[in-house]
mmCIF file of C-alpha atoms in Angstrom:
data_model
loop_
_atom_site.group_PDB
_atom_site.id
_atom_site.type_symbol
_atom_site.label_atom_id
_atom_site.label_comp_id
_atom_site.label_asym_id
_atom_site.label_seq_id
_atom_site.Cartn_x
_atom_site.Cartn_y
_atom_site.Cartn_z
ATOM 1 C CA MET A 1 -36.412 77.833 15.405
ATOM 2 C CA GLN A 2 -39.203 79.949 13.936
ATOM 3 C CA MET A 3 -41.358 82.786 15.223
ATOM 4 C CA GLY A 4 -45.036 82.420 14.659
ATOM 5 C CA GLU A 5 -46.603 84.381 11.749
ATOM 6 C CA GLY A 6 -48.641 86.315 14.364
ATOM 7 C CA VAL A 7 -45.689 88.487 15.179
ATOM 8 C CA GLU A 8 -45.652 90.064 11.696
ATOM 9 C CA TRP A 9 -49.432 90.397 12.016
ATOM 10 C CA GLY A 10 -49.377 91.959 15.468
ATOM 11 C CA LEU A 11 -46.631 94.404 14.553
ATOM 12 C CA HIS A 12 -48.345 95.622 11.370
ATOM 13 C CA CYS A 13 -51.617 95.970 13.251
ATOM 14 C CA CYS A 14 -49.978 98.043 15.920
ATOM 15 C CA VAL A 15 -48.449 100.403 13.331
ATOM 16 C CA THR A 16 -51.610 100.667 11.489
ATOM 17 C CA LEU A 17 -53.596 101.497 14.607
ATOM 18 C CA GLY A 18 -50.976 104.036 15.482
ATOM 19 C CA TRP A 19 -51.748 105.756 12.179
ATOM 20 C CA LEU A 20 -55.401 105.450 12.612
ATOM 21 C CA LYS A 21 -55.383 106.738 16.235
ATOM 22 C CA ASP A 22 -57.886 109.540 15.507
ATOM 23 C CA GLU A 23 -60.327 107.250 13.774
ATOM 24 C CA GLY A 24 -61.614 105.408 16.836
ATOM 25 C CA PRO A 25 -61.410 101.654 17.340
ATOM 26 C CA VAL A 26 -60.893 99.625 14.158
ATOM 27 C CA SER A 27 -63.019 96.475 13.772
ATOM 28 C CA ILE A 28 -61.436 93.064 13.457
ATOM 29 C CA ARG A 29 -63.310 92.718 10.160
ATOM 30 C CA ARG A 30 -61.516 95.836 8.836
ATOM 31 C CA LEU A 31 -58.136 94.870 10.201
ATOM 32 C CA ALA A 32 -58.388 91.330 8.632
ATOM 33 C CA ALA A 33 -59.442 92.860 5.335
ATOM 34 C CA TRP A 34 -56.612 95.387 5.596
ATOM 35 C CA PHE A 35 -53.957 92.740 5.418
ATOM 36 C CA ASP A 36 -56.142 89.941 3.924
ATOM 37 C CA LEU A 37 -55.654 87.763 6.893
ATOM 38 C CA PRO A 38 -57.988 85.109 8.339
ATOM 39 C CA GLN A 39 -60.234 87.030 10.808
ATOM 40 C CA GLU A 40 -60.457 84.388 13.563
ATOM 41 C CA TYR A 41 -56.808 83.728 13.745
ATOM 42 C CA LEU A 42 -55.975 87.443 13.751
ATOM 43 C CA LYS A 43 -58.486 88.077 16.459
ATOM 44 C CA LYS A 44 -56.653 85.649 18.748
ATOM 45 C CA ARG A 45 -53.421 87.476 18.285
ATOM 46 C CA LEU A 46 -55.017 90.805 18.912
ATOM 47 C CA GLN A 47 -56.690 89.374 22.027
ATOM 48 C CA ALA A 48 -53.257 88.369 23.224
ATOM 49 C CA LEU A 49 -52.073 91.900 22.731
ATOM 50 C CA THR A 50 -54.981 93.180 24.573
ATOM 51 C CA ARG A 51 -54.269 90.906 27.624
ATOM 52 C CA ALA A 52 -50.750 92.232 27.495
ATOM 53 C CA GLY A 53 -52.033 95.817 27.754
ATOM 54 C CA ILE A 54 -50.820 96.788 24.237
ATOM 55 C CA LEU A 55 -54.201 97.140 22.730
ATOM 56 C CA THR A 56 -57.667 97.962 24.018
ATOM 57 C CA SER A 57 -60.747 96.419 22.860
ATOM 58 C CA ALA A 58 -64.189 98.127 22.666
ATOM 59 C CA PRO A 59 -67.178 95.844 22.222
ATOM 60 C CA GLY A 60 -70.235 96.027 20.099
ATOM 61 C CA ALA A 61 -71.045 97.839 16.842
ATOM 62 C CA GLY A 62 -68.558 100.611 16.294
ATOM 63 C CA GLY A 63 -66.174 98.696 18.493
ATOM 64 C CA GLY A 64 -62.849 97.207 17.736
ATOM 65 C CA PHE A 65 -59.189 97.568 18.668
ATOM 66 C CA SER A 66 -57.045 100.621 19.495
ATOM 67 C CA LEU A 67 -53.545 101.068 20.861
ATOM 68 C CA ALA A 68 -53.702 101.112 24.656
ATOM 69 C CA ARG A 69 -50.842 103.473 24.985
ATOM 70 C CA PRO A 70 -48.785 105.945 22.797
ATOM 71 C CA PRO A 71 -46.827 104.156 20.120
ATOM 72 C CA GLY A 72 -43.616 105.418 21.493
ATOM 73 C CA GLN A 73 -44.351 103.466 24.679
ATOM 74 C CA ILE A 74 -44.854 100.038 22.861
ATOM 75 C CA THR A 75 -41.666 98.287 21.949
ATOM 76 C CA ILE A 76 -41.290 95.507 19.403
ATOM 77 C CA MET A 77 -40.100 93.402 22.331
ATOM 78 C CA ASP A 78 -43.522 93.944 24.129
ATOM 79 C CA VAL A 79 -45.319 92.699 21.038
ATOM 80 C CA VAL A 80 -43.032 89.664 20.541
ATOM 81 C CA THR A 81 -43.326 88.784 24.237
ATOM 82 C CA ALA A 82 -47.085 88.997 24.219
ATOM 83 C CA LEU A 83 -47.379 86.746 21.171
ATOM 84 C CA GLU A 84 -44.493 84.291 21.696
ATOM 85 C CA GLY A 85 -44.458 84.197 25.407
ATOM 86 C CA PRO A 86 -41.720 85.309 27.798
ATOM 87 C CA GLY A 87 -39.737 82.036 27.705
ATOM 88 C CA GLU A 88 -36.211 81.968 26.302
ATOM 89 C CA ALA A 89 -35.638 80.404 22.960
ATOM 90 C CA PHE A 90 -32.932 78.154 24.463
ATOM 91 C CA ARG A 91 -34.093 76.132 27.449
ATOM 92 C CA CYS A 92 -31.424 74.383 29.337
ATOM 93 C CA ALA A 93 -32.425 70.885 30.450
ATOM 94 C CA GLU A 94 -29.168 70.459 32.592
ATOM 95 C CA ILE A 95 -28.161 67.252 30.615
ATOM 96 C CA ARG A 96 -24.609 67.967 32.057
ATOM 97 C CA GLN A 97 -25.920 66.730 35.386
ATOM 98 C CA ARG A 98 -27.163 63.353 34.020
ATOM 99 C CA GLY A 99 -25.583 60.041 33.080
ATOM 100 C CA ALA A 100 -22.111 58.726 33.288
ATOM 101 C CA GLY A 101 -20.409 62.038 32.581
ATOM 102 C CA ALA A 102 -21.763 63.615 35.708
ATOM 103 C CA GLU A 103 -20.281 61.247 38.173
ATOM 104 C CA GLY A 104 -18.146 62.757 40.965
ATOM 105 C CA GLU A 105 -19.364 66.304 40.259
ATOM 106 C CA THR A 106 -21.618 68.786 42.134
ATOM 107 C CA PHE A 107 -22.583 71.465 39.655
ATOM 108 C CA ARG A 108 -22.680 74.974 40.831
ATOM 109 C CA GLY A 109 -23.999 77.905 38.955
ATOM 110 C CA PRO A 110 -25.285 77.815 35.374
ATOM 111 C CA CYS A 111 -23.321 76.077 32.765
ATOM 112 C CA GLY A 112 -21.259 77.989 30.189
ATOM 113 C CA ILE A 113 -23.559 76.925 27.315
ATOM 114 C CA SER A 114 -26.561 78.221 29.140
ATOM 115 C CA ARG A 115 -24.717 81.479 29.869
ATOM 116 C CA ALA A 116 -23.596 81.977 26.306
ATOM 117 C CA MET A 117 -27.157 81.274 24.964
ATOM 118 C CA ARG A 118 -28.679 83.719 27.481
ATOM 119 C CA ARG A 119 -26.058 86.437 26.579
ATOM 120 C CA ALA A 120 -27.005 86.132 22.865
ATOM 121 C CA GLU A 121 -30.643 86.155 23.702
ATOM 122 C CA LEU A 122 -30.183 89.289 25.721
ATOM 123 C CA ALA A 123 -28.570 91.081 22.763
ATOM 124 C CA TRP A 124 -31.545 90.073 20.750
ATOM 125 C CA ARG A 125 -34.068 91.355 23.400
ATOM 126 C CA ARG A 126 -32.082 94.630 23.775
ATOM 127 C CA GLU A 127 -32.433 95.340 20.113
ATOM 128 C CA LEU A 128 -36.048 94.666 20.058
ATOM 129 C CA ALA A 129 -36.632 96.631 23.213
ATOM 130 C CA GLY A 130 -34.856 99.613 21.677
ATOM 131 C CA GLN A 131 -37.442 99.941 18.839
ATOM 132 C CA SER A 132 -40.857 101.222 19.297
ATOM 133 C CA ILE A 133 -43.982 101.195 17.247
ATOM 134 C CA ALA A 134 -43.404 104.937 16.858
ATOM 135 C CA ASP A 135 -40.018 104.233 15.438
ATOM 136 C CA LEU A 136 -41.525 101.858 12.914
ATOM 137 C CA MET A 137 -44.100 104.624 11.931
ATOM 138 C CA GLU A 138 -41.452 107.086 11.430
ATOM 139 C CA GLY A 139 -39.526 104.725 9.274
ATOM 140 C CA SER A 140 -42.234 104.627 6.734
ATOM 141 C CA PRO A 141 -42.737 108.195 5.645
ATOM 142 C CA GLY A 142 -45.926 108.572 3.583
ATOM 143 C CA ALA A 143 -47.494 105.312 4.823
ATOM 144 C CA GLY A 144 -49.500 107.084 7.508
ATOM 145 C CA GLU A 145 -51.198 109.358 4.981
ATOM 146 C CA ARG A 146 -51.846 106.422 2.582
ATOM 147 C CA THR A 147 -53.189 104.312 5.517
ATOM 148 C CA ARG A 148 -55.646 107.151 6.550
ATOM 149 C CA ARG A 149 -56.783 107.687 2.847
ATOM 150 C CA ASN A 150 -57.275 103.894 2.252
ATOM 151 C CA TYR A 151 -59.264 103.596 5.542
ATOM 152 C CA ALA A 152 -61.500 106.491 4.648
ATOM 153 C CA ARG A 153 -62.285 104.712 1.319
ATOM 154 C CA MET A 154 -62.828 101.305 3.214
ATOM 155 C CA ARG A 155 -65.287 102.984 5.577
ATOM 156 C CA GLY A 156 -67.089 104.316 2.442
ATOM 157 C CA MET B 1 -40.388 80.576 19.793
ATOM 158 C CA GLN B 2 -38.252 77.708 21.080
ATOM 159 C CA MET B 3 -35.022 76.021 20.004
ATOM 160 C CA GLY B 4 -34.922 72.270 19.788
ATOM 161 C CA GLU B 5 -33.400 70.370 22.654
ATOM 162 C CA GLY B 6 -30.861 69.055 20.227
ATOM 163 C CA VAL B 7 -28.851 72.244 20.492
ATOM 164 C CA GLU B 8 -28.031 71.635 24.159
ATOM 165 C CA TRP B 9 -27.202 68.012 23.281
ATOM 166 C CA GLY B 10 -25.065 68.887 20.221
ATOM 167 C CA LEU B 11 -23.023 71.615 22.248
ATOM 168 C CA HIS B 12 -22.385 69.364 25.161
ATOM 169 C CA CYS B 13 -21.287 66.598 22.856
ATOM 170 C CA CYS B 14 -18.828 68.991 21.036
ATOM 171 C CA VAL B 15 -17.396 70.142 24.336
ATOM 172 C CA THR B 16 -17.070 66.572 25.585
ATOM 173 C CA LEU B 17 -15.396 65.461 22.338
ATOM 174 C CA GLY B 18 -13.046 68.481 22.700
ATOM 175 C CA TRP B 19 -11.958 67.147 26.072
ATOM 176 C CA LEU B 20 -11.679 63.548 24.752
ATOM 177 C CA LYS B 21 -9.793 64.521 21.571
ATOM 178 C CA ASP B 22 -6.847 62.128 22.449
ATOM 179 C CA GLU B 23 -9.176 59.203 23.038
ATOM 180 C CA GLY B 24 -10.208 58.387 19.454
ATOM 181 C CA PRO B 25 -13.745 58.408 18.231
ATOM 182 C CA VAL B 26 -16.469 58.196 20.904
ATOM 183 C CA SER B 27 -19.327 55.751 20.137
ATOM 184 C CA ILE B 28 -22.822 56.972 19.992
ATOM 185 C CA ARG B 29 -23.663 54.356 22.693
ATOM 186 C CA ARG B 30 -21.151 56.028 25.015
ATOM 187 C CA LEU B 31 -22.186 59.538 24.214
ATOM 188 C CA ALA B 32 -25.858 58.611 24.808
ATOM 189 C CA ALA B 33 -24.982 57.105 28.156
ATOM 190 C CA TRP B 34 -22.660 60.045 29.113
ATOM 191 C CA PHE B 35 -25.776 62.364 29.136
ATOM 192 C CA ASP B 36 -28.487 59.746 29.637
ATOM 193 C CA LEU B 37 -30.037 60.702 26.178
ATOM 194 C CA PRO B 38 -32.059 58.564 23.825
ATOM 195 C CA GLN B 39 -29.449 57.146 21.529
ATOM 196 C CA GLU B 40 -31.360 57.207 18.162
ATOM 197 C CA TYR B 41 -32.429 60.855 18.570
ATOM 198 C CA LEU B 42 -28.928 61.855 19.614
ATOM 199 C CA LYS B 43 -27.483 60.043 16.660
ATOM 200 C CA LYS B 44 -29.703 62.181 14.268
ATOM 201 C CA ARG B 45 -28.305 65.348 15.805
ATOM 202 C CA LEU B 46 -24.738 64.208 15.610
ATOM 203 C CA GLN B 47 -25.240 63.112 11.954
ATOM 204 C CA ALA B 48 -26.426 66.617 11.285
ATOM 205 C CA LEU B 49 -23.282 68.021 12.871
ATOM 206 C CA THR B 50 -21.315 65.594 10.691
ATOM 207 C CA ARG B 51 -23.020 66.794 7.500
ATOM 208 C CA ALA B 52 -22.171 70.375 8.509
ATOM 209 C CA GLY B 53 -18.395 69.485 8.879
ATOM 210 C CA ILE B 54 -18.364 69.972 12.578
ATOM 211 C CA LEU B 55 -17.874 66.210 13.580
ATOM 212 C CA THR B 56 -16.352 63.336 11.680
ATOM 213 C CA SER B 57 -17.816 59.911 12.045
ATOM 214 C CA ALA B 58 -15.815 56.725 11.888
ATOM 215 C CA PRO B 59 -17.763 53.547 11.063
ATOM 216 C CA GLY B 60 -17.485 50.103 12.568
ATOM 217 C CA ALA B 61 -16.364 48.621 15.936
ATOM 218 C CA GLY B 62 -14.060 51.251 17.636
ATOM 219 C CA GLY B 63 -15.741 53.931 15.447
ATOM 220 C CA GLY B 64 -17.814 56.920 16.603
ATOM 221 C CA PHE B 65 -17.749 60.699 16.558
ATOM 222 C CA SER B 66 -14.893 63.201 16.817
ATOM 223 C CA LEU B 67 -14.534 66.926 16.363
ATOM 224 C CA ALA B 68 -13.733 67.568 12.587
ATOM 225 C CA ARG B 69 -11.607 70.697 13.486
ATOM 226 C CA PRO B 70 -10.064 72.297 16.496
ATOM 227 C CA PRO B 71 -12.594 73.442 19.105
ATOM 228 C CA GLY B 72 -11.401 77.059 18.696
ATOM 229 C CA GLN B 73 -12.709 76.820 15.097
ATOM 230 C CA ILE B 74 -16.250 75.700 15.892
ATOM 231 C CA THR B 75 -18.539 78.510 17.062
ATOM 232 C CA ILE B 76 -21.759 78.016 18.921
ATOM 233 C CA MET B 77 -23.382 79.647 15.858
ATOM 234 C CA ASP B 78 -22.041 76.852 13.629
ATOM 235 C CA VAL B 79 -23.648 74.229 15.895
ATOM 236 C CA VAL B 80 -27.016 76.104 16.173
ATOM 237 C CA THR B 81 -27.085 76.585 12.475
ATOM 238 C CA ALA B 82 -26.355 72.897 11.744
ATOM 239 C CA LEU B 83 -29.168 71.782 14.123
ATOM 240 C CA GLU B 84 -31.758 74.488 13.575
ATOM 241 C CA GLY B 85 -31.130 75.419 9.983
ATOM 242 C CA PRO B 86 -29.856 78.609 8.580
ATOM 243 C CA GLY B 87 -33.381 80.303 8.269
ATOM 244 C CA GLU B 88 -34.115 83.405 10.348
ATOM 245 C CA ALA B 89 -36.546 83.068 13.303
ATOM 246 C CA PHE B 90 -38.671 85.922 11.859
ATOM 247 C CA ARG B 91 -39.868 85.294 8.321
ATOM 248 C CA CYS B 92 -41.546 88.180 6.628
ATOM 249 C CA ALA B 93 -44.620 87.100 4.556
ATOM 250 C CA GLU B 94 -45.037 90.683 3.205
ATOM 251 C CA ILE B 95 -48.593 91.099 4.514
ATOM 252 C CA ARG B 96 -48.131 94.760 3.992
ATOM 253 C CA GLN B 97 -48.511 94.197 0.281
ATOM 254 C CA ARG B 98 -51.928 92.406 0.644
ATOM 255 C CA GLY B 99 -55.385 93.539 1.162
ATOM 256 C CA ALA B 100 -57.152 96.887 1.265
ATOM 257 C CA GLY B 101 -54.246 98.582 3.185
ATOM 258 C CA ALA B 102 -51.939 98.123 0.237
ATOM 259 C CA GLU B 103 -53.955 99.904 -2.444
ATOM 260 C CA GLY B 104 -52.184 102.674 -4.265
ATOM 261 C CA GLU B 105 -48.719 101.696 -3.048
ATOM 262 C CA THR B 106 -45.738 100.116 -4.767
ATOM 263 C CA PHE B 107 -43.486 98.805 -2.026
ATOM 264 C CA ARG B 108 -39.726 99.291 -2.428
ATOM 265 C CA GLY B 109 -37.144 97.803 -0.140
ATOM 266 C CA PRO B 110 -37.745 95.610 2.900
ATOM 267 C CA CYS B 111 -40.367 97.011 5.442
ATOM 268 C CA GLY B 112 -39.132 98.410 8.744
ATOM 269 C CA ILE B 113 -40.528 95.580 10.766
ATOM 270 C CA SER B 114 -38.453 93.077 8.829
ATOM 271 C CA ARG B 115 -35.362 95.373 9.088
ATOM 272 C CA ALA B 116 -35.749 95.614 12.886
ATOM 273 C CA MET B 117 -36.206 91.925 13.296
ATOM 274 C CA ARG B 118 -33.175 91.271 11.171
ATOM 275 C CA ARG B 119 -31.014 93.715 13.019
ATOM 276 C CA ALA B 120 -31.966 91.960 16.412
ATOM 277 C CA GLU B 121 -31.235 88.571 14.872
ATOM 278 C CA LEU B 122 -27.936 89.725 13.632
ATOM 279 C CA ALA B 123 -27.059 90.831 17.220
ATOM 280 C CA TRP B 124 -28.002 87.337 18.441
ATOM 281 C CA ARG B 125 -25.832 85.666 15.697
ATOM 282 C CA ARG B 126 -22.948 87.904 16.395
ATOM 283 C CA GLU B 127 -22.857 86.817 20.025
ATOM 284 C CA LEU B 128 -23.151 83.078 19.082
ATOM 285 C CA ALA B 129 -20.491 83.393 16.403
ATOM 286 C CA GLY B 130 -18.075 85.082 18.969
ATOM 287 C CA GLN B 131 -18.041 82.068 21.295
ATOM 288 C CA SER B 132 -16.294 78.907 20.237
ATOM 289 C CA ILE B 133 -16.303 75.297 21.679
ATOM 290 C CA ALA B 134 -12.848 76.140 22.951
ATOM 291 C CA ASP B 135 -14.289 79.088 24.924
ATOM 292 C CA LEU B 136 -16.898 76.846 26.457
ATOM 293 C CA MET B 137 -14.118 74.474 27.430
ATOM 294 C CA GLU B 138 -12.049 77.040 29.058
ATOM 295 C CA GLY B 139 -15.089 78.322 30.903
ATOM 296 C CA SER B 140 -15.321 75.008 32.798
ATOM 297 C CA PRO B 141 -12.079 74.534 34.539
ATOM 298 C CA GLY B 142 -11.594 71.071 35.966
ATOM 299 C CA ALA B 143 -14.335 69.598 33.855
ATOM 300 C CA GLY B 144 -11.849 68.354 31.216
ATOM 301 C CA GLU B 145 -10.034 66.336 33.751
ATOM 302 C CA ARG B 146 -13.200 64.884 35.307
ATOM 303 C CA THR B 147 -14.449 64.008 31.862
ATOM 304 C CA ARG B 148 -11.272 62.117 31.011
ATOM 305 C CA ARG B 149 -11.432 60.264 34.333
ATOM 306 C CA ASN B 150 -15.086 59.328 33.941
ATOM 307 C CA TYR B 151 -14.505 58.191 30.308
ATOM 308 C CA ALA B 152 -11.591 55.964 31.394
ATOM 309 C CA ARG B 153 -13.892 54.409 33.932
ATOM 310 C CA MET B 154 -16.655 53.946 31.383
ATOM 311 C CA ARG B 155 -14.312 52.211 29.042
ATOM 312 C CA GLY B 156 -13.448 49.938 31.964
#
């Protein structure tokens, strides 16, 4: 079970856009160069974040991406859901209802395996929903200043 | 992000083998018929559980799979790890160290994104490690008796 690499990309872009919030939209070209990422693949991820209402996208020259809401109102869970989809990692196919083992039984309610997996996934979601982009920004003291300095240099 | 279907198969097989512990090894043919699963695919999953020390496999006619240890000593986490591998779902590629954004910085310690993802994954693992095959068996009262009855009918 593995999360797509886009989650790391999306989270770092959100944190960086949080630090650059006074600089106006940041172009996809600059964001790709910032992390040395393939521009077209990154663009698809950022478009998914835009569809989810996490980023806004301004078109044209001088356009680019910005956070759509304050970084304290964007959780890691929001970003993961936007990029990985809302589905649960464990999907129960109800195999207990199939085959010779199921004879003579009517199944009511979800099975214990499905419940246990869901409980674990809720614990995971709770942790990710309890951390915002603002928390990530606060957890990297000094990085905001460096980001603005390097961005000013990049803009030349 | 999605877990393989083998996790549901493996967990249901472990629970069923827990209920059938006095019946001797259960053949792969019967386990596949029990849940109406493709025998060769199921076999690969059960072989992975055997390599992980969760099942034992007896060869030949009358052979098959059994639990390698008491069901209270096999956690859901054990089964998930055996089937999905020990790797974390989020794998940090350290993109923060790349590109124009990293200039002028030496990175010490893991980044906050990686730490947050790990904390969430630990919460998930803790839940799964806190539930054993015995807990799943206890959570389905009556299913043990039905399982033994249907298995006796299957053996004819």
